[in-house]
Structures are given as C-alpha cells and as structure tokens.
Short mmCIF file of C-alpha atoms and ligand atoms in Angstrom, two decimals:
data_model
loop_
_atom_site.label_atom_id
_atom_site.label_comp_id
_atom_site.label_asym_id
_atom_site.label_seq_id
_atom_site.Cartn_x
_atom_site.Cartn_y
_atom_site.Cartn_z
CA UNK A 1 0.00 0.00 0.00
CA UNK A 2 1.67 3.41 -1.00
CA UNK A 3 1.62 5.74 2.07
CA UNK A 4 4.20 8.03 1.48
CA UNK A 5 5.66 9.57 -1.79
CA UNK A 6 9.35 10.57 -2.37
CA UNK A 7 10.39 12.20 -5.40
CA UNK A 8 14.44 12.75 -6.07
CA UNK A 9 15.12 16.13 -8.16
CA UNK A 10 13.57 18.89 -7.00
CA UNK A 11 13.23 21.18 -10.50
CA UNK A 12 10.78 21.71 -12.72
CA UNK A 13 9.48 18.85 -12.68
CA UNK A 14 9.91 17.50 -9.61
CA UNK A 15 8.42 19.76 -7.51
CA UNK A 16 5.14 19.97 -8.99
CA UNK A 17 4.85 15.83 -9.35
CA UNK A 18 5.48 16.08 -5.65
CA UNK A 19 2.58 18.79 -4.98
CA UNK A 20 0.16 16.28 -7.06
CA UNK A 21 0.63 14.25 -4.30
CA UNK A 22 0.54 16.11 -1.39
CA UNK A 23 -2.55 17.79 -2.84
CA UNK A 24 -4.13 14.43 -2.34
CA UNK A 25 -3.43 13.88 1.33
CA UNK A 26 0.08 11.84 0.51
CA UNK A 27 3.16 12.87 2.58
CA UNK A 28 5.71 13.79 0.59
CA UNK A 29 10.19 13.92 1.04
CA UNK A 30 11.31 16.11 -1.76
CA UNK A 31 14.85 15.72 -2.50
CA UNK A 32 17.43 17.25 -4.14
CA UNK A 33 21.51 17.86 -4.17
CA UNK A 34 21.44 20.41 -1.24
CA UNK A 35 18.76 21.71 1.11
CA UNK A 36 18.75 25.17 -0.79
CA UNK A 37 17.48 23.55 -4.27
CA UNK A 38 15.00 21.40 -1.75
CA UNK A 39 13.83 24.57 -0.62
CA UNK A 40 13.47 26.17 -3.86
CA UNK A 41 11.15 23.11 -4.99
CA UNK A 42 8.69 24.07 -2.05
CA UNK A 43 8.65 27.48 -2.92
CA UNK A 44 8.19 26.50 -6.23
CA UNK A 45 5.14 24.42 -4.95
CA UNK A 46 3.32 27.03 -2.70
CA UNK A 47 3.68 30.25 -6.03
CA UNK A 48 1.63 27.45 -8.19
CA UNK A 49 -0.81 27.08 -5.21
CA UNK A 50 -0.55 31.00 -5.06
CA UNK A 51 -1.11 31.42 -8.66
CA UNK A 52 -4.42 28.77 -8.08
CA UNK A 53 -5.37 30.66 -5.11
CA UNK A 54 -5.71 33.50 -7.29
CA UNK A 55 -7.89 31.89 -10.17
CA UNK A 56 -10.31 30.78 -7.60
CA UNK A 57 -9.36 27.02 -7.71
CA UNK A 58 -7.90 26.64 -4.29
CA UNK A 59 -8.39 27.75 -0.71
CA UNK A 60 -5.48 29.03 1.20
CA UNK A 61 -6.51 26.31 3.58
CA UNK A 62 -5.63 23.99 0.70
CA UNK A 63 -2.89 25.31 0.45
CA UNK A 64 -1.22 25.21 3.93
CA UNK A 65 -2.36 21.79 4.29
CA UNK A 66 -0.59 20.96 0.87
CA UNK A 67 2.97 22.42 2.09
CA UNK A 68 2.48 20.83 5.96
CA UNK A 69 3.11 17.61 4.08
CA UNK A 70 6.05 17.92 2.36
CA UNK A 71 9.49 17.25 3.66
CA UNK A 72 12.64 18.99 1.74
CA UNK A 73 15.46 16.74 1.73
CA UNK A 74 19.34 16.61 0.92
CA UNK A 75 20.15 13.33 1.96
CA UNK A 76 18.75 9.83 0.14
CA UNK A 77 18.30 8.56 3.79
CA UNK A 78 15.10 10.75 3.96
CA UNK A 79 14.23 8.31 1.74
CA UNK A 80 14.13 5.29 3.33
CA UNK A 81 10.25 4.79 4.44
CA UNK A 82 8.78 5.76 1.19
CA UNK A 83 6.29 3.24 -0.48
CA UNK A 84 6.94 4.74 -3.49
CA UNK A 85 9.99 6.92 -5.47
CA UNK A 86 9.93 8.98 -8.48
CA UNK A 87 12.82 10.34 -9.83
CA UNK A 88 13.04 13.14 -11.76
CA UNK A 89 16.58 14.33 -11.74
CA UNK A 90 19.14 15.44 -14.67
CA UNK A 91 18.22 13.48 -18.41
CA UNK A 92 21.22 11.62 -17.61
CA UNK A 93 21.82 7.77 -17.83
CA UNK A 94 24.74 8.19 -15.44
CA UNK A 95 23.18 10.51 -13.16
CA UNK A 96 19.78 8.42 -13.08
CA UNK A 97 21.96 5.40 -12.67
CA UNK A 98 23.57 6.53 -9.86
CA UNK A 99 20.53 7.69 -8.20
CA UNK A 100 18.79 4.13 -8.44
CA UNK A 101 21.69 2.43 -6.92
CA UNK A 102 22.18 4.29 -4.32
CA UNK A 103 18.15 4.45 -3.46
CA UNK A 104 18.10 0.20 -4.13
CA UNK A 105 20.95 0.07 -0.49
CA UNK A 106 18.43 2.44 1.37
CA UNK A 107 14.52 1.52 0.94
CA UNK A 108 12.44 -0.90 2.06
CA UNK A 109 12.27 -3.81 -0.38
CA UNK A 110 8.68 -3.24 -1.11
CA UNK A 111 9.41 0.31 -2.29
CA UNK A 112 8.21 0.87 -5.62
CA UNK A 113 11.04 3.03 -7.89
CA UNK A 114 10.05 5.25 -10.76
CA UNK A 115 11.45 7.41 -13.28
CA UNK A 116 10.23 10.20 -14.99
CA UNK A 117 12.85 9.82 -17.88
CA UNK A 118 11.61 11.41 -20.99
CA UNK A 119 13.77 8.93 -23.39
CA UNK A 120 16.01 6.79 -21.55
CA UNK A 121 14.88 2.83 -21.64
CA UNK A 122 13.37 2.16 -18.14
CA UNK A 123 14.55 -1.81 -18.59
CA UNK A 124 18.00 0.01 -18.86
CA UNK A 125 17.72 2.44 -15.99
CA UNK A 126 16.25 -0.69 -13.99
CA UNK A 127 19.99 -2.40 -14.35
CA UNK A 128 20.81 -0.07 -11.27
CA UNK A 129 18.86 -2.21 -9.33
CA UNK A 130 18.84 -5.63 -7.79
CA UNK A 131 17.06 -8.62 -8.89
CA UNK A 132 14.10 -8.53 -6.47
CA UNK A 133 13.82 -4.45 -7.47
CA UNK A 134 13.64 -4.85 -10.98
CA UNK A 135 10.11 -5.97 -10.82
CA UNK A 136 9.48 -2.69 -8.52
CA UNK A 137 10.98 -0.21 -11.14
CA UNK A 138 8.95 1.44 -14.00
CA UNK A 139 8.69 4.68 -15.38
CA UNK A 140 6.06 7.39 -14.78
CA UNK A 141 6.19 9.96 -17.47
CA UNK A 142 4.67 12.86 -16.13
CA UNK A 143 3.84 16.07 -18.31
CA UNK A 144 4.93 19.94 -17.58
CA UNK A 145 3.25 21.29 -15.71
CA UNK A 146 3.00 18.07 -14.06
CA UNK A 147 0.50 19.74 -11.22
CA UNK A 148 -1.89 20.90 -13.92
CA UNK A 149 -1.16 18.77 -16.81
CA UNK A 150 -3.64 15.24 -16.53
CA UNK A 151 -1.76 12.67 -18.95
CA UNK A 152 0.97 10.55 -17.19
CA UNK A 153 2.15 7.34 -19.08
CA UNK A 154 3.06 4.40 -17.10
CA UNK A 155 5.53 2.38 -18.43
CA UNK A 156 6.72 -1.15 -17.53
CA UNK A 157 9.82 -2.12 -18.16
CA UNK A 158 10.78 -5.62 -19.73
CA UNK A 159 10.81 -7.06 -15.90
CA UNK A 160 8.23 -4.85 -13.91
CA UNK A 161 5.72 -7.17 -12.74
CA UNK A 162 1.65 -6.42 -14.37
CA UNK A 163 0.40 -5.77 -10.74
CA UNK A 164 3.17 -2.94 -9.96
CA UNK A 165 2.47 -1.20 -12.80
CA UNK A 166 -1.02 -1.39 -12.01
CA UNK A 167 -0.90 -0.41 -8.78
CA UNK A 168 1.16 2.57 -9.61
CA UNK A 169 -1.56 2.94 -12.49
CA UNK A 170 -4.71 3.16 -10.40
CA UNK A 171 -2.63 5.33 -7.42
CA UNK A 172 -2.56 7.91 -10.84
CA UNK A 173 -5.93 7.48 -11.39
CA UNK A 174 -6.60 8.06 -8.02
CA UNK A 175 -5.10 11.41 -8.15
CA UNK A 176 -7.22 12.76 -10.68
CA UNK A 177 -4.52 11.76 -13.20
CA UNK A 178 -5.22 10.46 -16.63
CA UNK A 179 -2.50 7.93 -16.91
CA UNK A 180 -1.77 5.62 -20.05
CA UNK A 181 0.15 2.00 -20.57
CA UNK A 182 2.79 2.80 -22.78
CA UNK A 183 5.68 0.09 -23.78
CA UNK A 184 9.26 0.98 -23.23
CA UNK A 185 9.78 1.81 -26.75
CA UNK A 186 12.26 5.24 -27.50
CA UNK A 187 10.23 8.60 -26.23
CA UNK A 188 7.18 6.68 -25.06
CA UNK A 189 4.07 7.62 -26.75
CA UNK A 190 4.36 10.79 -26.01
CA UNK A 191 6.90 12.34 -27.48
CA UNK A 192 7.01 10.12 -30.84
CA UNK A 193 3.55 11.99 -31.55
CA UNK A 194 4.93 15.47 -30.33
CA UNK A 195 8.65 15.05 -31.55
CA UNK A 196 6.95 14.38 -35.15
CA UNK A 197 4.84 17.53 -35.53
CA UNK A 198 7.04 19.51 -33.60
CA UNK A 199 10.03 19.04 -36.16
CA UNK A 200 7.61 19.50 -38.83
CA UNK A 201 6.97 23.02 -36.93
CA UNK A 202 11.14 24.00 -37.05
CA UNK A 203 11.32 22.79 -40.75
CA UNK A 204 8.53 25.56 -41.63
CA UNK A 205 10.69 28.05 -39.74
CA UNK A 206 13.61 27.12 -41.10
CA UNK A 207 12.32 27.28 -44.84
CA UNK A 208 11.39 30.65 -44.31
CA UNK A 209 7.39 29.57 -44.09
CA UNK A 210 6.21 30.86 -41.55
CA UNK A 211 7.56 32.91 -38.20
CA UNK A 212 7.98 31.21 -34.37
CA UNK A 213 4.45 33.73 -34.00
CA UNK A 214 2.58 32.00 -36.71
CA UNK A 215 3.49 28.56 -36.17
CA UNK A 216 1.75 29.29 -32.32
CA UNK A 217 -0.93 30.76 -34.13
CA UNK A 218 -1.79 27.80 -36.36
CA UNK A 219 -1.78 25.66 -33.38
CA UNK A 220 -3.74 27.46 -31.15
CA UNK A 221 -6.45 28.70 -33.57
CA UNK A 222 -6.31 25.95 -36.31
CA UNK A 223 -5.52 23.18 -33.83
CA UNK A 224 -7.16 24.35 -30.61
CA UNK A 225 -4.29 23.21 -28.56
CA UNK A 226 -4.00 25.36 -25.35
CA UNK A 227 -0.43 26.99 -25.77
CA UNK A 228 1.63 26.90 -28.92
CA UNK A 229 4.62 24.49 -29.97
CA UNK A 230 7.22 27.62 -29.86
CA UNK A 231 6.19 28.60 -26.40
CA UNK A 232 5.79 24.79 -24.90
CA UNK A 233 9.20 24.60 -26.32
CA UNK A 234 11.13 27.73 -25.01
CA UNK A 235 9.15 26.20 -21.20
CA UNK A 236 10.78 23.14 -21.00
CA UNK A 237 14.13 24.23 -22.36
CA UNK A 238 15.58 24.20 -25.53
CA UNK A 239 18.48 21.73 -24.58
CA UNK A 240 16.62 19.27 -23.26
CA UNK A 241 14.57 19.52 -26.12
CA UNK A 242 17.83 18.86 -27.94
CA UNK A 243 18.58 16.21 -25.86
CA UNK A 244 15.83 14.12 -26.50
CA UNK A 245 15.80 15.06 -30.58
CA UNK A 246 19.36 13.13 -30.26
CA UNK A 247 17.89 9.84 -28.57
CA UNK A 248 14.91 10.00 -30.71
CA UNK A 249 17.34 10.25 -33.82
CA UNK A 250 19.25 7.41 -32.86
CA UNK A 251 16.09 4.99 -32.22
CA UNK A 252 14.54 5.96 -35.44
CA UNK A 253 16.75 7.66 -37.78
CA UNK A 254 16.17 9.78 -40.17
CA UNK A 255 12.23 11.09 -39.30
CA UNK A 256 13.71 12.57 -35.73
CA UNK A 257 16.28 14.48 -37.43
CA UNK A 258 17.29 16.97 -34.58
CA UNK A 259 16.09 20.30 -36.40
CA UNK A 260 18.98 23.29 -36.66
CA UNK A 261 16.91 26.06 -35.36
CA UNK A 262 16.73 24.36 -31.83
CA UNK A 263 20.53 23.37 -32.18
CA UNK A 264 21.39 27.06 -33.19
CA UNK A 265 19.38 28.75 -30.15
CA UNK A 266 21.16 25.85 -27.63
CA UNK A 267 24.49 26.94 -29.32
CA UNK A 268 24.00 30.69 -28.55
CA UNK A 269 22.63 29.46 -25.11
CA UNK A 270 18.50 30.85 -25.97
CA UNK A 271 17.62 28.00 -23.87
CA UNK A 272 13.80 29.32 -23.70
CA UNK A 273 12.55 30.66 -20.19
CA UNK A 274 15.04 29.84 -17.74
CA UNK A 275 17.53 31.72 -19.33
CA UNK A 276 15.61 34.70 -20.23
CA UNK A 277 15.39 34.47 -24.52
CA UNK A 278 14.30 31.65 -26.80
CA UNK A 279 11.41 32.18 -29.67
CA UNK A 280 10.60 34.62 -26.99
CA UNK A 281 12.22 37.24 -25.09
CA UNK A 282 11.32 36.92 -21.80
CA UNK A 283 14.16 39.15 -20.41
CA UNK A 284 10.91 41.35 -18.32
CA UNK A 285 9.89 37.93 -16.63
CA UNK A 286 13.07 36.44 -14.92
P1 LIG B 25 15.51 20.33 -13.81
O1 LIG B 25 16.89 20.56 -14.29
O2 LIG B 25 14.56 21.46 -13.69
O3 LIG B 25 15.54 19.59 -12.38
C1 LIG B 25 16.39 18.51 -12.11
C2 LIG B 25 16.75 18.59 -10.63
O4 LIG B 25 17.43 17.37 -10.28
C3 LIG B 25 17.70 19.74 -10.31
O5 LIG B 25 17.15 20.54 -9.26
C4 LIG B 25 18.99 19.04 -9.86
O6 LIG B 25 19.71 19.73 -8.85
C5 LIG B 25 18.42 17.71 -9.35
N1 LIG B 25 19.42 16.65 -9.27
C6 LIG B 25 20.46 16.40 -10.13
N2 LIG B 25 21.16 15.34 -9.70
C7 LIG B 25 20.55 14.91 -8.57
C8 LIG B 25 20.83 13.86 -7.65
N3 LIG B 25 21.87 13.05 -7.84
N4 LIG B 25 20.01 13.69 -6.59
C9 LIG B 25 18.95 14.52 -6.40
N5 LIG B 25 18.65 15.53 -7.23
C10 LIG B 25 19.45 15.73 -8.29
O7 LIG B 25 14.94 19.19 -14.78
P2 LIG B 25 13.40 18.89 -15.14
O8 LIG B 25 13.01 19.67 -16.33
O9 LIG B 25 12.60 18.95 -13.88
O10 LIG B 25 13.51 17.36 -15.63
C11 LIG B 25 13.63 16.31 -14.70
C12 LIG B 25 13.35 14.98 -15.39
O11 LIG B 25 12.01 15.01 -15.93
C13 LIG B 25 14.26 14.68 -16.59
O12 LIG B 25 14.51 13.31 -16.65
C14 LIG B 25 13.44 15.15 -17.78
O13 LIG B 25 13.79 14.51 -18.98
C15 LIG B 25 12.05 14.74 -17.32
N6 LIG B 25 10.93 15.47 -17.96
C16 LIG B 25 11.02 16.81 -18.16
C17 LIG B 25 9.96 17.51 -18.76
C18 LIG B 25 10.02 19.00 -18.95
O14 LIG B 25 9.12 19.53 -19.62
N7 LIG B 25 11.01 19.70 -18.42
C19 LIG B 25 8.80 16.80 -19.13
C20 LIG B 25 8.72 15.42 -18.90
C21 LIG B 25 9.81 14.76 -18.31
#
C-alpha cells in the first residue's frame, strides 16, 4: 500500500509531481543535491498554489495543508520509508543510474522506484537495481506542468511485474490523473507523436514559411491546442529539447532528425525561459 511519496530532483518537474501528491493527502520527502534547491522546490510548490489561489481554484486552507506535508530533503536517507519513489533528476543515464543504486541500499524492499525519464529505456535504468527491485521499477512519465497537466504514461519495463504497474496505475488514477500504458519503446508515446509535428513546426521556420508567432498561431487557432509548440518549447528548455531530438534520432533515424533552429538557439545558449530568450524574449519575466 503506497503511504508516502518521495520524489528525487527537485526542478521543474519535480516539484510539482510532488505537490500532485501532497494535494491528495500523501506525505511527501522532496529531494534534491542540497537543502537550498530542496527549498526552492517548495517554494516552487506554494507560487503554483498562489497562482491557483488566485484563479479561484484553491483555498489558502488547501494550500497550507498541501505544504504541511512535504518534507525537503538533501540526503537519500530521507528516503528510506517511502512506499513509493519517483525520480526526476538530470536526463542523464549516469546521473539516473547513480541515483537508483544508491536508493536500491536504502529503501524498504517493497518500495516501488520510478522514473520520470523522458527517453532513456526504463529496462536500462532498472539495471541499477537488484534482482528482487527490478520488478518494482517502471517509469512514470509525467507532463509539464506536471501539477496541472492530466496525462501521465506508465511504463513497464521488460521485468516490472503487471500488478506494480497497475498499482502505480490506479494510485494515478486516483489522483485525478489520466494515466496511459505505454511500452518501453524510445520517447514513449508521447513524445514520438509530439517530436513528429514539432520538427515539422522547425522545418517551416527554417524554410522561411512561416515565423515562431505563426506557427503558435496555427496551433492554437487551427488546432485548438492550449499553448503553442514555440512557447511549450522555449518552457521546457531548448536543450533538453535537444537532448531528447538526439535519442529520438538514434532509435529511429532519419524522421527525428534533430532540427537546426533548436541546435542554433542551444548553441547561442536561448535555452527558452530559464535563461531569459528563446522564440521569446522573456528578459521582463526572470
Ligand atoms: P531540472 O533541471 O529542472 O531539475 C532537475 C533537478 O534534479 C535539479 O534541481 C537538480 O539539482 C536535481 N538533481 C540532479 N542530480 C541529482 C541527484 N543526484 N540527486 C537529487 N537531485 C538531483 O529538470 P526537469 O526539467 O525537472 O527534468 C527532470 C526529469 O524530468 C528529466 O529526466 C526530464 O527529462 C524529465 N521530464 C522533463 C519535462 C520538462 O518539460 N522539463 C517533461 C517530462 C519529463
């Protein structure tokens, strides 16, 4: 029975997979490299609440009752009684790797371990583990922002038993998620459907087709999506989105080619929001 929630990077994502929790009455250790970024995450967590507050769709009572349960942490040990784990650290094999094996000395045996990788194999990330583990470990792909966004896919790797994932599955479900089965195939479901329109969205800019602007426009009038591709992309950071272009491009060639508008703006570091210019200036909102 999951009880209490850990989750292991406290960033973007991590901090607001952590508040879905503790939203739902779940105690929560939020961990990161020092107490400071720990700190940060919570922070992070109570100006979403803030930001909910102010559209009417939470009490401040929600709110305090939200942040009582969570627990910043700098040390894996703070770990060690939760039912369940979800990392969401660097998009780094090593780093993830690391993370895992370190976790599999600490918890409980019945702890359930999750990534939120958005491309790395869970069977491969699931090697950090031991034997008895590897039946514990699957991935939960979460989507940003993973307090408001509904969709998380659930993905088994090749040894995860049916019921884990299932557990882990209805726990989503629970939560007033929307979660999927997807198989451990290269960027999920998820990202082969988004990674496919979205470099057909860079090859229009690059040709000269149409601007950053008008691509957003197209999507949000012509495809009702909520936010446009340019903007998603400049929020979750143009080299990660580089990142994952690579891994997609090496699972399946020649359709994932990573696009050289996104490699140029990485190159001149435009990394999107976080550092202040990407499609978008956003030099007035740091
Ligand atoms: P981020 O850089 O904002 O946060 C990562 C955090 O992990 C940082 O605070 C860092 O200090 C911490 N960290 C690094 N090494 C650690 C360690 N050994 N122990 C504990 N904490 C450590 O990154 P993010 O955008 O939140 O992405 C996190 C994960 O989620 C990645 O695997 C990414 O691919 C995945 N993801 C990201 C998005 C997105 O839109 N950004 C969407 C879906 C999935």
């Amino acid at each position: 029975m999951i009880k209490k929630v850990g989750v292991v990077g406290a960033g973007m994502m991590g901090a607001e997979i952590a508040l879905c929790f503790e939203k739902a009455g779940y105690p929560t250790v939020l961990n990161d490299i020092s107490m400071e970024l720990a700190r940060k995450g919570v922070e992070k967590q109570d100006k979403v609440m803030s930001k909910s507050i102010s559209k009417g769709k939470m009490t401040e009572e929600e709110k305090e009752a939200a942040l009582r349960l969570v627990t910043p942490s700098a040390d894996y040990e703070d770990l060690k009684d939760c039912d369940l784990i979800i990392e969401a650290a660097l998009e780094n094999l090593e780093v993830k790797l690391g993370i895992f094996e370190e976790l599999d000395k600490i918890c409980k045996p019945e702890t359930i371990f999750c990534s939120n990788t958005s491309s790395i194999s869970i069977t491969k990330l699931s090697s950090a583990v031991g034997e008895a583990r590897k039946a514990r470990f699957l991935g939960t792909h979460f989507n940003s922002p993973a307090s408001v966004m509904k969709l998380v896919e659930v993905i088994p790797g090749l040894l995860t038993d049916k019921e884990r994932a299932d557990e882990v599955y209805d726990l989503l479900a629970s939560i007033e998620k929307e979660p999927v089965r997807v198989k451990d195939v290269v960027g999920f479901g998820l990202n082969r459907i988004f990674h496919c329109m979205y470099g057909e969205a860079m090859r229009l800019i690059e040709e000269g087709v149409c601007t950053p602007e008008d691509v957003d426009k197209i999507c949000k009038y012509g495809l009702g999506h909520p936010m446009g591709i340019c903007a998603l992309l400049d929020i979750t950071g143009h080299d990660l989105n580089l990142a994952v272009d690579q891994i997609m491009f090496e699972g399946y060639g020649e359709r994932f080619r990573p696009s050289p508008v996104i490699q140029r703006m990485v190159d001149a570091g435009n990394l999107g929001r976080k550092s202040g210019k990407g499609f978008y200036d956003y030099t007035d909102k740091k």
